[in-house]
Short mmCIF file of C-alpha atoms in Angstrom, two decimals:
data_model
loop_
_atom_site.label_atom_id
_atom_site.label_comp_id
_atom_site.label_asym_id
_atom_site.label_seq_id
_atom_site.Cartn_x
_atom_site.Cartn_y
_atom_site.Cartn_z
CA UNK A 8 -40.46 19.05 41.66
CA UNK A 9 -41.65 18.30 38.15
CA UNK A 10 -39.09 18.80 35.44
CA UNK A 11 -39.95 18.75 31.76
CA UNK A 12 -36.96 17.34 29.88
CA UNK A 13 -35.81 19.16 26.79
CA UNK A 14 -34.15 17.89 23.66
CA UNK A 15 -30.36 18.04 23.77
CA UNK A 16 -28.82 19.88 20.82
CA UNK A 17 -25.30 20.63 19.61
CA UNK A 18 -24.65 24.41 19.57
CA UNK A 19 -24.03 26.15 16.26
CA UNK A 20 -25.53 23.35 14.19
CA UNK A 21 -28.30 23.34 11.61
CA UNK A 22 -30.45 20.74 9.88
CA UNK A 23 -31.41 20.97 6.21
CA UNK A 24 -33.65 18.54 4.37
CA UNK A 25 -32.63 18.23 0.73
CA UNK A 26 -34.57 16.30 -1.87
CA UNK A 27 -32.28 14.72 -4.45
CA UNK A 28 -33.32 14.15 -8.04
CA UNK A 29 -30.23 11.99 -8.56
CA UNK A 30 -31.15 9.45 -5.88
CA UNK A 31 -34.92 10.07 -5.57
CA UNK A 32 -34.40 10.40 -1.83
CA UNK A 33 -34.66 13.06 0.85
CA UNK A 34 -31.47 13.53 2.84
CA UNK A 35 -30.97 15.03 6.26
CA UNK A 36 -27.98 17.33 5.99
CA UNK A 37 -26.43 18.30 9.33
CA UNK A 38 -24.17 21.35 9.34
CA UNK A 39 -21.81 22.32 12.17
CA UNK A 40 -20.25 25.76 11.98
CA UNK A 41 -17.14 26.96 13.76
CA UNK A 42 -17.92 29.06 16.81
CA UNK A 43 -16.19 31.99 15.07
CA UNK A 44 -18.42 31.75 11.96
CA UNK A 45 -21.03 34.34 12.98
CA UNK A 46 -18.42 36.90 14.02
CA UNK A 47 -16.14 36.72 11.01
CA UNK A 48 -16.06 36.90 7.23
CA UNK A 49 -13.68 33.97 7.02
CA UNK A 50 -14.19 31.05 4.64
CA UNK A 51 -13.59 27.50 5.86
CA UNK A 52 -12.74 24.03 4.53
CA UNK A 53 -15.67 21.62 4.54
CA UNK A 54 -15.56 17.99 5.63
CA UNK A 55 -18.47 15.93 4.28
CA UNK A 56 -19.16 13.01 6.62
CA UNK A 57 -21.09 9.96 5.44
CA UNK A 58 -23.37 8.08 7.85
CA UNK A 59 -24.20 11.51 9.19
CA UNK A 60 -26.94 10.25 11.52
CA UNK A 61 -24.23 8.61 13.61
CA UNK A 62 -20.88 10.24 12.82
CA UNK A 63 -21.86 13.91 12.65
CA UNK A 64 -21.84 14.42 16.42
CA UNK A 65 -18.57 12.53 16.89
CA UNK A 66 -16.82 14.50 14.15
CA UNK A 67 -18.20 17.84 15.33
CA UNK A 68 -17.19 17.49 18.96
CA UNK A 69 -13.82 15.98 18.04
CA UNK A 70 -13.03 19.07 15.99
CA UNK A 71 -14.19 21.37 18.75
CA UNK A 72 -12.11 19.59 21.37
CA UNK A 73 -9.04 19.83 19.15
CA UNK A 74 -9.79 23.48 18.43
CA UNK A 75 -9.52 24.39 22.11
CA UNK A 76 -5.72 23.84 22.22
CA UNK A 77 -5.55 25.04 18.60
CA UNK A 78 -4.38 21.68 17.32
CA UNK A 79 -6.75 21.85 14.37
CA UNK A 80 -7.93 24.38 11.83
CA UNK A 81 -11.51 25.54 12.11
CA UNK A 82 -13.75 23.51 9.80
CA UNK A 83 -17.33 23.24 8.64
CA UNK A 84 -18.72 19.74 9.11
CA UNK A 85 -21.52 18.50 6.86
CA UNK A 86 -23.09 15.21 7.89
CA UNK A 87 -25.00 13.38 5.16
CA UNK A 88 -27.82 11.33 6.67
CA UNK A 89 -31.35 10.12 6.18
CA UNK A 90 -34.75 10.98 7.67
CA UNK A 91 -36.35 8.57 10.14
CA UNK A 92 -33.11 6.73 10.90
CA UNK A 93 -32.62 6.13 14.63
CA UNK A 94 -30.40 3.05 14.91
CA UNK A 95 -27.41 2.11 12.79
CA UNK A 96 -29.16 -1.10 11.75
CA UNK A 97 -32.10 0.84 10.37
CA UNK A 98 -29.76 2.60 7.94
CA UNK A 99 -28.43 -0.55 6.30
CA UNK A 100 -30.91 -0.56 3.43
CA UNK A 101 -30.26 2.99 2.20
CA UNK A 102 -26.51 2.98 2.88
CA UNK A 103 -26.09 -0.32 1.01
CA UNK A 104 -27.88 1.21 -1.96
CA UNK A 105 -25.91 4.48 -1.92
CA UNK A 106 -22.41 3.39 -0.88
CA UNK A 107 -21.85 0.26 -2.97
CA UNK A 108 -20.47 0.69 -6.51
CA UNK A 109 -21.92 -2.48 -8.05
CA UNK A 110 -24.61 -5.04 -7.32
CA UNK A 111 -23.52 -8.45 -6.11
CA UNK A 112 -26.73 -9.67 -4.46
CA UNK A 113 -25.21 -9.28 -1.01
CA UNK A 114 -28.08 -7.60 0.79
CA UNK A 115 -30.88 -10.06 0.14
CA UNK A 116 -28.80 -13.24 -0.02
CA UNK A 117 -26.26 -12.71 2.77
CA UNK A 118 -27.51 -9.90 5.00
CA UNK A 119 -31.31 -9.71 5.04
CA UNK A 120 -31.80 -13.38 5.87
CA UNK A 121 -35.05 -14.52 7.52
CA UNK A 122 -35.28 -13.33 11.11
CA UNK A 123 -32.57 -10.68 10.71
CA UNK A 124 -35.03 -7.76 11.06
CA UNK A 125 -33.09 -6.02 8.31
CA UNK A 126 -34.66 -2.96 6.67
CA UNK A 127 -36.45 -3.46 3.39
CA UNK A 128 -34.18 -3.91 0.37
CA UNK A 129 -34.14 -0.65 -1.61
CA UNK A 130 -31.29 -1.32 -4.02
CA UNK A 131 -27.62 -2.07 -4.36
CA UNK A 132 -24.77 -0.70 -6.42
CA UNK A 133 -26.09 2.84 -6.87
CA UNK A 134 -22.97 4.72 -5.76
CA UNK A 135 -22.85 6.55 -9.12
CA UNK A 136 -26.19 8.23 -8.36
CA UNK A 137 -25.13 9.11 -4.82
CA UNK A 138 -21.89 10.62 -6.11
CA UNK A 139 -23.93 12.76 -8.48
CA UNK A 140 -26.04 13.91 -5.55
CA UNK A 141 -22.91 14.96 -3.65
CA UNK A 142 -21.12 16.67 -6.52
CA UNK A 143 -24.05 18.24 -8.39
CA UNK A 144 -26.57 18.95 -5.63
CA UNK A 145 -25.18 18.93 -2.10
CA UNK A 146 -21.74 20.51 -2.53
CA UNK A 147 -23.09 23.41 -4.67
CA UNK A 148 -25.86 23.92 -2.09
CA UNK A 149 -23.35 24.16 0.76
CA UNK A 150 -21.04 26.44 -1.23
CA UNK A 151 -23.97 28.76 -2.02
CA UNK A 152 -25.26 29.00 1.54
CA UNK A 153 -22.02 29.09 3.53
CA UNK A 154 -18.59 30.68 3.31
CA UNK A 155 -16.53 27.74 2.12
CA UNK A 156 -13.17 26.99 0.52
CA UNK A 157 -14.30 24.66 -2.30
CA UNK A 158 -10.75 23.70 -3.21
CA UNK A 159 -10.28 22.31 0.31
CA UNK A 160 -13.30 19.98 0.40
CA UNK A 161 -12.88 16.61 2.13
CA UNK A 162 -14.94 13.41 2.15
CA UNK A 163 -15.03 11.02 5.11
CA UNK A 164 -16.56 7.56 5.39
CA UNK A 165 -16.06 4.25 7.16
CA UNK A 166 -17.03 0.65 6.38
CA UNK A 167 -19.37 0.88 3.36
CA UNK A 168 -18.76 4.62 3.59
CA UNK A 169 -15.01 3.99 3.23
CA UNK A 170 -15.72 1.87 0.17
CA UNK A 171 -17.68 4.77 -1.30
CA UNK A 172 -14.95 7.32 -0.52
CA UNK A 173 -12.51 5.27 -2.59
CA UNK A 174 -15.10 4.99 -5.35
CA UNK A 175 -15.42 8.79 -5.38
CA UNK A 176 -11.62 9.12 -5.54
CA UNK A 177 -11.38 6.83 -8.55
CA UNK A 178 -14.42 8.14 -10.39
CA UNK A 179 -14.40 11.89 -9.78
CA UNK A 180 -11.46 13.75 -8.35
CA UNK A 181 -12.62 17.32 -8.91
CA UNK A 182 -15.12 17.59 -6.04
CA UNK A 183 -12.88 16.69 -3.11
CA UNK A 184 -9.23 17.22 -2.27
CA UNK A 185 -8.89 15.04 0.84
CA UNK A 186 -10.27 11.55 1.40
CA UNK A 187 -10.69 9.82 4.77
CA UNK A 188 -11.23 6.05 4.55
CA UNK A 189 -11.93 4.10 7.72
CA UNK A 190 -12.25 0.29 7.92
CA UNK A 191 -13.26 0.08 4.26
CA UNK A 192 -15.43 -2.80 3.06
CA UNK A 193 -13.04 -3.76 0.28
CA UNK A 194 -14.39 -7.29 0.32
CA UNK A 195 -16.70 -5.67 -2.22
CA UNK A 196 -13.87 -6.58 -4.54
CA UNK A 197 -15.13 -4.80 -7.64
CA UNK A 198 -13.54 -1.67 -6.15
CA UNK A 199 -10.17 -3.11 -7.18
CA UNK A 200 -11.40 -3.34 -10.77
CA UNK A 201 -12.58 0.26 -10.57
CA UNK A 202 -9.16 1.30 -9.30
CA UNK A 203 -7.48 -0.59 -12.14
CA UNK A 204 -9.68 1.13 -14.68
CA UNK A 205 -8.84 4.50 -13.14
CA UNK A 206 -5.11 3.74 -13.37
CA UNK A 207 -5.39 2.74 -17.02
CA UNK A 208 -6.89 6.14 -17.86
CA UNK A 209 -4.89 8.48 -15.62
CA UNK A 210 -1.20 9.17 -15.17
CA UNK A 211 -1.82 11.12 -11.97
CA UNK A 212 -4.24 11.18 -9.06
CA UNK A 213 -4.19 14.54 -7.33
CA UNK A 214 -5.49 13.84 -3.84
CA UNK A 215 -4.62 13.35 -0.17
CA UNK A 216 -5.73 9.96 1.19
CA UNK A 217 -5.85 8.70 4.78
CA UNK A 218 -6.74 5.03 5.39
CA UNK A 219 -7.10 3.43 8.82
CA UNK A 220 -8.30 0.20 10.38
CA UNK A 221 -8.57 -1.44 13.79
CA UNK A 222 -6.36 -4.32 14.87
CA UNK A 223 -9.36 -6.40 16.01
CA UNK A 224 -11.13 -6.19 12.67
CA UNK A 225 -11.28 -9.30 10.44
CA UNK A 226 -7.94 -10.25 8.93
CA UNK A 227 -9.32 -10.05 5.40
CA UNK A 228 -10.39 -6.42 5.94
CA UNK A 229 -6.95 -5.51 7.24
CA UNK A 230 -5.16 -7.24 4.35
CA UNK A 231 -7.53 -5.72 1.78
CA UNK A 232 -6.89 -2.21 3.07
CA UNK A 233 -3.14 -2.63 2.90
CA UNK A 234 -3.44 -4.27 -0.51
CA UNK A 235 -5.25 -1.17 -1.77
CA UNK A 236 -2.69 1.14 -0.19
CA UNK A 237 0.17 -0.85 -1.73
CA UNK A 238 -1.52 -0.86 -5.13
CA UNK A 239 -1.97 2.91 -5.09
CA UNK A 240 1.59 3.53 -3.94
CA UNK A 241 2.79 1.27 -6.75
CA UNK A 242 1.08 3.49 -9.33
CA UNK A 243 3.66 6.19 -8.54
CA UNK A 244 1.17 8.99 -9.05
CA UNK A 245 3.14 12.25 -8.69
CA UNK A 246 0.37 14.10 -6.84
CA UNK A 247 -1.10 11.37 -4.62
CA UNK A 248 -0.29 11.50 -0.91
CA UNK A 249 -1.18 8.39 1.14
CA UNK A 250 -1.08 7.84 4.88
CA UNK A 251 -2.24 4.69 6.70
CA UNK A 252 -2.74 3.86 10.35
CA UNK A 253 -3.32 0.62 12.27
CA UNK A 254 -5.13 1.06 15.59
CA UNK A 255 -4.08 -1.83 17.78
CA UNK A 256 -6.82 -3.22 20.00
CA UNK A 257 -9.71 -1.46 18.24
CA UNK A 258 -12.70 -3.17 16.64
CA UNK A 259 -14.78 -2.24 13.59
CA UNK A 260 -16.89 0.09 15.73
CA UNK A 261 -14.56 1.18 18.54
CA UNK A 262 -12.01 2.45 16.03
CA UNK A 263 -14.37 5.13 14.71
CA UNK A 264 -13.50 8.01 17.11
CA UNK A 265 -9.78 7.28 16.78
CA UNK A 266 -10.01 7.19 12.98
CA UNK A 267 -11.82 10.53 12.89
CA UNK A 268 -9.42 12.23 15.30
CA UNK A 269 -6.21 10.91 13.73
CA UNK A 270 -7.41 11.62 10.20
CA UNK A 271 -8.48 15.18 10.91
CA UNK A 272 -5.20 15.94 12.69
CA UNK A 273 -3.22 14.50 9.78
CA UNK A 274 -5.11 16.59 7.24
CA UNK A 275 -5.90 19.83 9.03
CA UNK A 276 -3.30 20.25 11.75
CA UNK A 277 -2.98 23.88 12.76
CA UNK A 278 0.41 25.26 11.79
CA UNK A 279 2.08 26.74 14.83
#
């Protein structure tokens, strides 16, 4: 018997290709809708997930598993990814450009060394442009084309993505309400200067922040995350809510599903 294999797809998902004038880049935008979306007039919170080529499927199916026992509210998931990206390694060039807030010559001097097979260097420290893409192009596009609750928007990222989520929190607090930060690359230490600048100009930070890391990650990443959490708590912002979690026995990669599940439950638990 000859069987022609077919492409596997995730039900109730869509792919949009959006060309950004802010980044001069096409983005693959993956959208997962609640199963109830087509049969209702309901509006839903939106969770924007960075590294969408890799985390969109994990986040989508995690939400749907948790929806079965009604542990979680129904959500729209928007994964922000790139065309022609198949492996995580092949994304390092564009994600370094878009997720880092400053340039410190890391990519070409410490990462893309001879023989590393790293993608071509396309820039560093362009998080400001990427944030403009999210706030001025992508979020309005999603709000126009789907039934959303704009005041309930959330942003999720890990590693360099977690670094960017904190950058977005400190630089522009009007676009998102909830922030999920996993295993953040805070060794890009200029983020602490950006936080300090934010604190010097604001008496309050109205946001909900979840930060998590794995117990088998490098000690400096663990200490940096808790240093950031301690710094923010010490600001005594009236409207800032912070939760942290330490996943014992998890590495920089294995912690990802746990971070997504725990963060979503903390933020969007279904009231019973």
